Amino acid sequence: MQAIIIVGGGMVGLSLALMLAKLELKVTLLEAIKYPDYQAQGGETPYHSSFDARNTALSRRSVEIYQELGLWETLQQYATPIHQVHISEQGSFGKAKLVNTEEKVESFGQVIENAWLGRVLLQSVQKNAFIELIDGVQVTQLSQDKNKVSITALKDNHEIQLQSQLVIAADGRDSFCRQALGIGVDVHDYDQVAIVTTVQTSKPHQQVGFERFSPLGPLALLPLHGDYRRSVVWPVKKGTEQEWLGEENDQHFLDALQQTYGDRAGKFEKTGKRFSYPLSQVLAHQQISGRVVLMGNAAHTIHPVAGQGFNLCLRDAFVLCRYLAHQQQHGLDLGDHEMLKSYEQARLSDQKKVIFFCDKVVRGFSNHNPILKIARNTGLLAFDLIPGVKPMVATFAMGLKA
Ligand SMILES: Cc1cc2nc3c(=O)[nH]c(=O)nc-3n(C[C@H](O)[C@H](O)[C@H](O)COP(=O)(O)OP(=O)(O)OC[C@H]3O[C@@H](n4cnc5c(N)ncnc54)[C@H](O)[C@@H]3O)c2cc1C
């Protein structure tokens, strides 16, 4: 049997490769960027385009997936559970609170640094006998006929030719493979840029996460490994990001956080370097073409407001593996188009719910119309007071209804 080809070794491509290897399926993973050599770098966790300065809130379902892969014990060394989530709007009366003991769950998820998640995934892939990892290789051509997909890639100015009955394109938001297949996209530019960093506060976080809707944009403050460290994701209007980036703006940034949060987190004492990410929603018109599947951001890139994007991608990958396991057990074609279409169909409902939810939260809270503001506050109060609403939202956020 030919190896399945995955194009793109970001967090999704690496996770998927490990899931396929668990089924004892052979994988060839092609990544454009040269991975860091962790051994040469000592104990440091250098950045890579995908597992970078960001932190990821992993849902309960994602944690379960990593447990099944036998990775959770290592990952959790630098993960922090979320026991409570406080949601509020600056200068308004509405607020809501999710508490793990009330919802009878151990936690709502775990926050992990991408640098650590990426490093653990990469090292597991490098050790895995079912996975051939080729990094520093750029896929430049993709074509297919009834029986196979052909790929041309460039490594050190040399062309490599590869073929497989199944190619999974996890090559990110601007996916080359998606373009090569002629698959169109719906793009919505939120006109926002996410400012991302880690801060230190005088009060310990006590595993509490905050989502605060401020006039500048929705600000997420999540607990990180180390009692006083917190992750910041702050989407601000595009064009205003320079105000917050750069060492010279450290104090200005800390003051803005202080003003937004008041005393909830104590004093904002230190900030790390800030990084910026343009935010848009990019949805592929189709996720299957012949023997190729779009996966991860290549299929759907969404706003990070609710920390759902990667979790959704992991659930997609998990379900695809179930379909492939069935094909493998029955000696059937792994790239069978009808089977892949069934996978796509099976994922649509979960994807639509998450995409709809994230988009509505961003648009709903970005509008300064006073009537909408009252509606938002009433909504937050209703969320807090009406029985049954919170467990429903908690289940959704934990990624358990896949
Ligand atoms: C600020 C921010 C915060 C976020 N927080 C969360 C969160 O808390 N929880 C959550 O669930 N999600 C979160 N997300 C979403 C999450 O980061 C993404 O869903 C995830 O990174 C998608 O990974 P990916 O592997 O699909 O894409 P990418 O990370 O873009 O990886 C694609 C890879 O493909 C490679 N590649 C591209 N072209 C080629 C080619 N031609 N040949 C070979 N290789 C190629 C690239 O080098 C890259 O490594 C957040 C996103 C942002 C922007």
PDB file of C-alpha atoms and ligand atoms in Angstrom, residues 7-13 30-33 48-50 54-57 137-139 170-173 176 194 196 233 277 279 295-297 304 307-311 313, ligand 1:
ATOM      1  CA  VAL A   7       0.928  18.352   2.704  1.00  0.00           C
ATOM      2  CA  GLY A   8       1.624  20.744   5.602  1.00  0.00           C
ATOM      3  CA  GLY A   9       3.185  19.877   8.934  1.00  0.00           C
ATOM      4  CA  GLY A  10       1.547  22.502  11.136  1.00  0.00           C
ATOM      5  CA  MET A  11      -0.267  21.428  14.281  1.00  0.00           C
ATOM      6  CA  VAL A  12      -3.050  19.807  12.263  1.00  0.00           C
ATOM      7  CA  GLY A  13      -0.796  17.937   9.807  1.00  0.00           C
ATOM      8  CA  LEU A  30       5.705  17.241   3.551  1.00  0.00           C
ATOM      9  CA  GLU A  31       6.419  20.543   5.295  1.00  0.00           C
ATOM     10  CA  ALA A  32       7.716  23.685   3.577  1.00  0.00           C
ATOM     11  CA  ILE A  33       9.606  25.081   6.543  1.00  0.00           C
ATOM     12  CA  HIS A  48       7.968  27.652  13.987  1.00  0.00           C
ATOM     13  CA  SER A  49       5.362  29.310  11.787  1.00  0.00           C
ATOM     14  CA  SER A  50       2.564  27.152  13.113  1.00  0.00           C
ATOM     15  CA  ARG A  54       0.322  31.615  20.569  1.00  0.00           C
ATOM     16  CA  ASN A  55      -1.359  29.501  23.184  1.00  0.00           C
ATOM     17  CA  THR A  56      -4.171  27.123  22.369  1.00  0.00           C
ATOM     18  CA  ALA A  57      -7.223  26.391  24.480  1.00  0.00           C
ATOM     19  CA  VAL A 137      10.089  20.882   0.915  1.00  0.00           C
ATOM     20  CA  GLN A 138       7.596  23.034  -0.998  1.00  0.00           C
ATOM     21  CA  VAL A 139       4.776  21.364  -2.888  1.00  0.00           C
ATOM     22  CA  ALA A 170      -3.256  20.599   5.652  1.00  0.00           C
ATOM     23  CA  ASP A 171      -1.310  23.476   4.139  1.00  0.00           C
ATOM     24  CA  GLY A 172      -2.995  26.332   5.943  1.00  0.00           C
ATOM     25  CA  ARG A 173      -5.275  29.293   5.218  1.00  0.00           C
ATOM     26  CA  PHE A 176      -1.553  25.904  -2.377  1.00  0.00           C
ATOM     27  CA  ALA A 194      -5.051  39.680  16.994  1.00  0.00           C
ATOM     28  CA  VAL A 196      -1.009  37.850  21.168  1.00  0.00           C
ATOM     29  CA  VAL A 233      -5.488  37.289  22.686  1.00  0.00           C
ATOM     30  CA  TYR A 277      -2.092  37.875  13.358  1.00  0.00           C
ATOM     31  CA  LEU A 279      -7.996  37.766  11.277  1.00  0.00           C
ATOM     32  CA  MET A 295      -7.992  19.634   6.335  1.00  0.00           C
ATOM     33  CA  GLY A 296      -7.375  22.227   9.067  1.00  0.00           C
ATOM     34  CA  ASN A 297      -7.156  25.885   8.101  1.00  0.00           C
ATOM     35  CA  PRO A 304     -10.129  32.766  17.347  1.00  0.00           C
ATOM     36  CA  GLY A 307     -10.744  29.229  20.804  1.00  0.00           C
ATOM     37  CA  GLN A 308     -12.531  26.716  18.563  1.00  0.00           C
ATOM     38  CA  GLY A 309     -10.526  26.539  15.303  1.00  0.00           C
ATOM     39  CA  PHE A 310      -7.910  23.960  16.126  1.00  0.00           C
ATOM     40  CA  ASN A 311     -10.338  21.903  18.212  1.00  0.00           C
ATOM     41  CA  CYS A 313      -9.768  20.619  12.990  1.00  0.00           C
TER      42      CYS A 313
HETATM   43  C1  LIG B   1      -4.456  34.361  17.487  1.00  0.00           C
HETATM   44  C2  LIG B   1      -5.001  32.973  17.308  1.00  0.00           C
HETATM   45  C3  LIG B   1      -5.345  32.226  18.442  1.00  0.00           C
HETATM   46  C4  LIG B   1      -5.892  30.948  18.295  1.00  0.00           C
HETATM   47  N1  LIG B   1      -6.277  30.256  19.431  1.00  0.00           N
HETATM   48  C5  LIG B   1      -6.886  29.063  19.302  1.00  0.00           C
HETATM   49  C6  LIG B   1      -7.361  28.347  20.457  1.00  0.00           C
HETATM   50  O1  LIG B   1      -7.188  28.782  21.603  1.00  0.00           O
HETATM   51  N2  LIG B   1      -7.998  27.143  20.262  1.00  0.00           N
HETATM   52  C7  LIG B   1      -8.212  26.634  19.012  1.00  0.00           C
HETATM   53  O2  LIG B   1      -8.823  25.564  18.902  1.00  0.00           O
HETATM   54  N3  LIG B   1      -7.759  27.286  17.898  1.00  0.00           N
HETATM   55  C8  LIG B   1      -7.115  28.468  18.013  1.00  0.00           C
HETATM   56  N4  LIG B   1      -6.657  29.124  16.896  1.00  0.00           N
HETATM   57  C9  LIG B   1      -6.778  28.461  15.563  1.00  0.00           C
HETATM   58  C10 LIG B   1      -5.562  27.580  15.277  1.00  0.00           C
HETATM   59  O3  LIG B   1      -4.378  28.288  15.486  1.00  0.00           O
HETATM   60  C11 LIG B   1      -5.600  27.017  13.872  1.00  0.00           C
HETATM   61  O4  LIG B   1      -6.789  26.313  13.706  1.00  0.00           O
HETATM   62  C12 LIG B   1      -4.438  26.081  13.567  1.00  0.00           C
HETATM   63  O5  LIG B   1      -3.226  26.742  13.738  1.00  0.00           O
HETATM   64  C13 LIG B   1      -4.529  25.522  12.146  1.00  0.00           C
HETATM   65  O6  LIG B   1      -3.381  24.767  11.894  1.00  0.00           O
HETATM   66  P1  LIG B   1      -3.058  24.185  10.445  1.00  0.00           P
HETATM   67  O7  LIG B   1      -2.015  23.137  10.695  1.00  0.00           O
HETATM   68  O8  LIG B   1      -4.300  23.815   9.726  1.00  0.00           O
HETATM   69  O9  LIG B   1      -2.460  25.404   9.609  1.00  0.00           O
HETATM   70  P2  LIG B   1      -1.034  26.115   9.695  1.00  0.00           P
HETATM   71  O10 LIG B   1      -0.649  26.300  11.092  1.00  0.00           O
HETATM   72  O11 LIG B   1      -1.110  27.324   8.839  1.00  0.00           O
HETATM   73  O12 LIG B   1      -0.034  25.057   9.040  1.00  0.00           O
HETATM   74  C14 LIG B   1       0.080  24.872   7.642  1.00  0.00           C
HETATM   75  C15 LIG B   1       1.451  24.319   7.354  1.00  0.00           C
HETATM   76  O13 LIG B   1       1.535  24.001   5.968  1.00  0.00           O
HETATM   77  C16 LIG B   1       2.815  24.378   5.477  1.00  0.00           C
HETATM   78  N5  LIG B   1       2.695  24.621   4.036  1.00  0.00           N
HETATM   79  C17 LIG B   1       2.012  25.615   3.409  1.00  0.00           C
HETATM   80  N6  LIG B   1       2.133  25.521   2.068  1.00  0.00           N
HETATM   81  C18 LIG B   1       2.898  24.432   1.832  1.00  0.00           C
HETATM   82  C19 LIG B   1       3.400  23.824   0.634  1.00  0.00           C
HETATM   83  N7  LIG B   1       3.099  24.307  -0.584  1.00  0.00           N
HETATM   84  N8  LIG B   1       4.183  22.718   0.746  1.00  0.00           N
HETATM   85  C20 LIG B   1       4.485  22.214   1.970  1.00  0.00           C
HETATM   86  N9  LIG B   1       4.034  22.756   3.139  1.00  0.00           N
HETATM   87  C21 LIG B   1       3.260  23.850   3.066  1.00  0.00           C
HETATM   88  C22 LIG B   1       3.152  25.642   6.282  1.00  0.00           C
HETATM   89  O14 LIG B   1       4.542  25.884   6.329  1.00  0.00           O
HETATM   90  C23 LIG B   1       2.577  25.314   7.654  1.00  0.00           C
HETATM   91  O15 LIG B   1       3.508  24.724   8.525  1.00  0.00           O
HETATM   92  C24 LIG B   1      -6.094  30.401  16.994  1.00  0.00           C
HETATM   93  C25 LIG B   1      -5.734  31.150  15.850  1.00  0.00           C
HETATM   94  C26 LIG B   1      -5.202  32.436  16.004  1.00  0.00           C
HETATM   95  C27 LIG B   1      -4.855  33.228  14.763  1.00  0.00           C
END
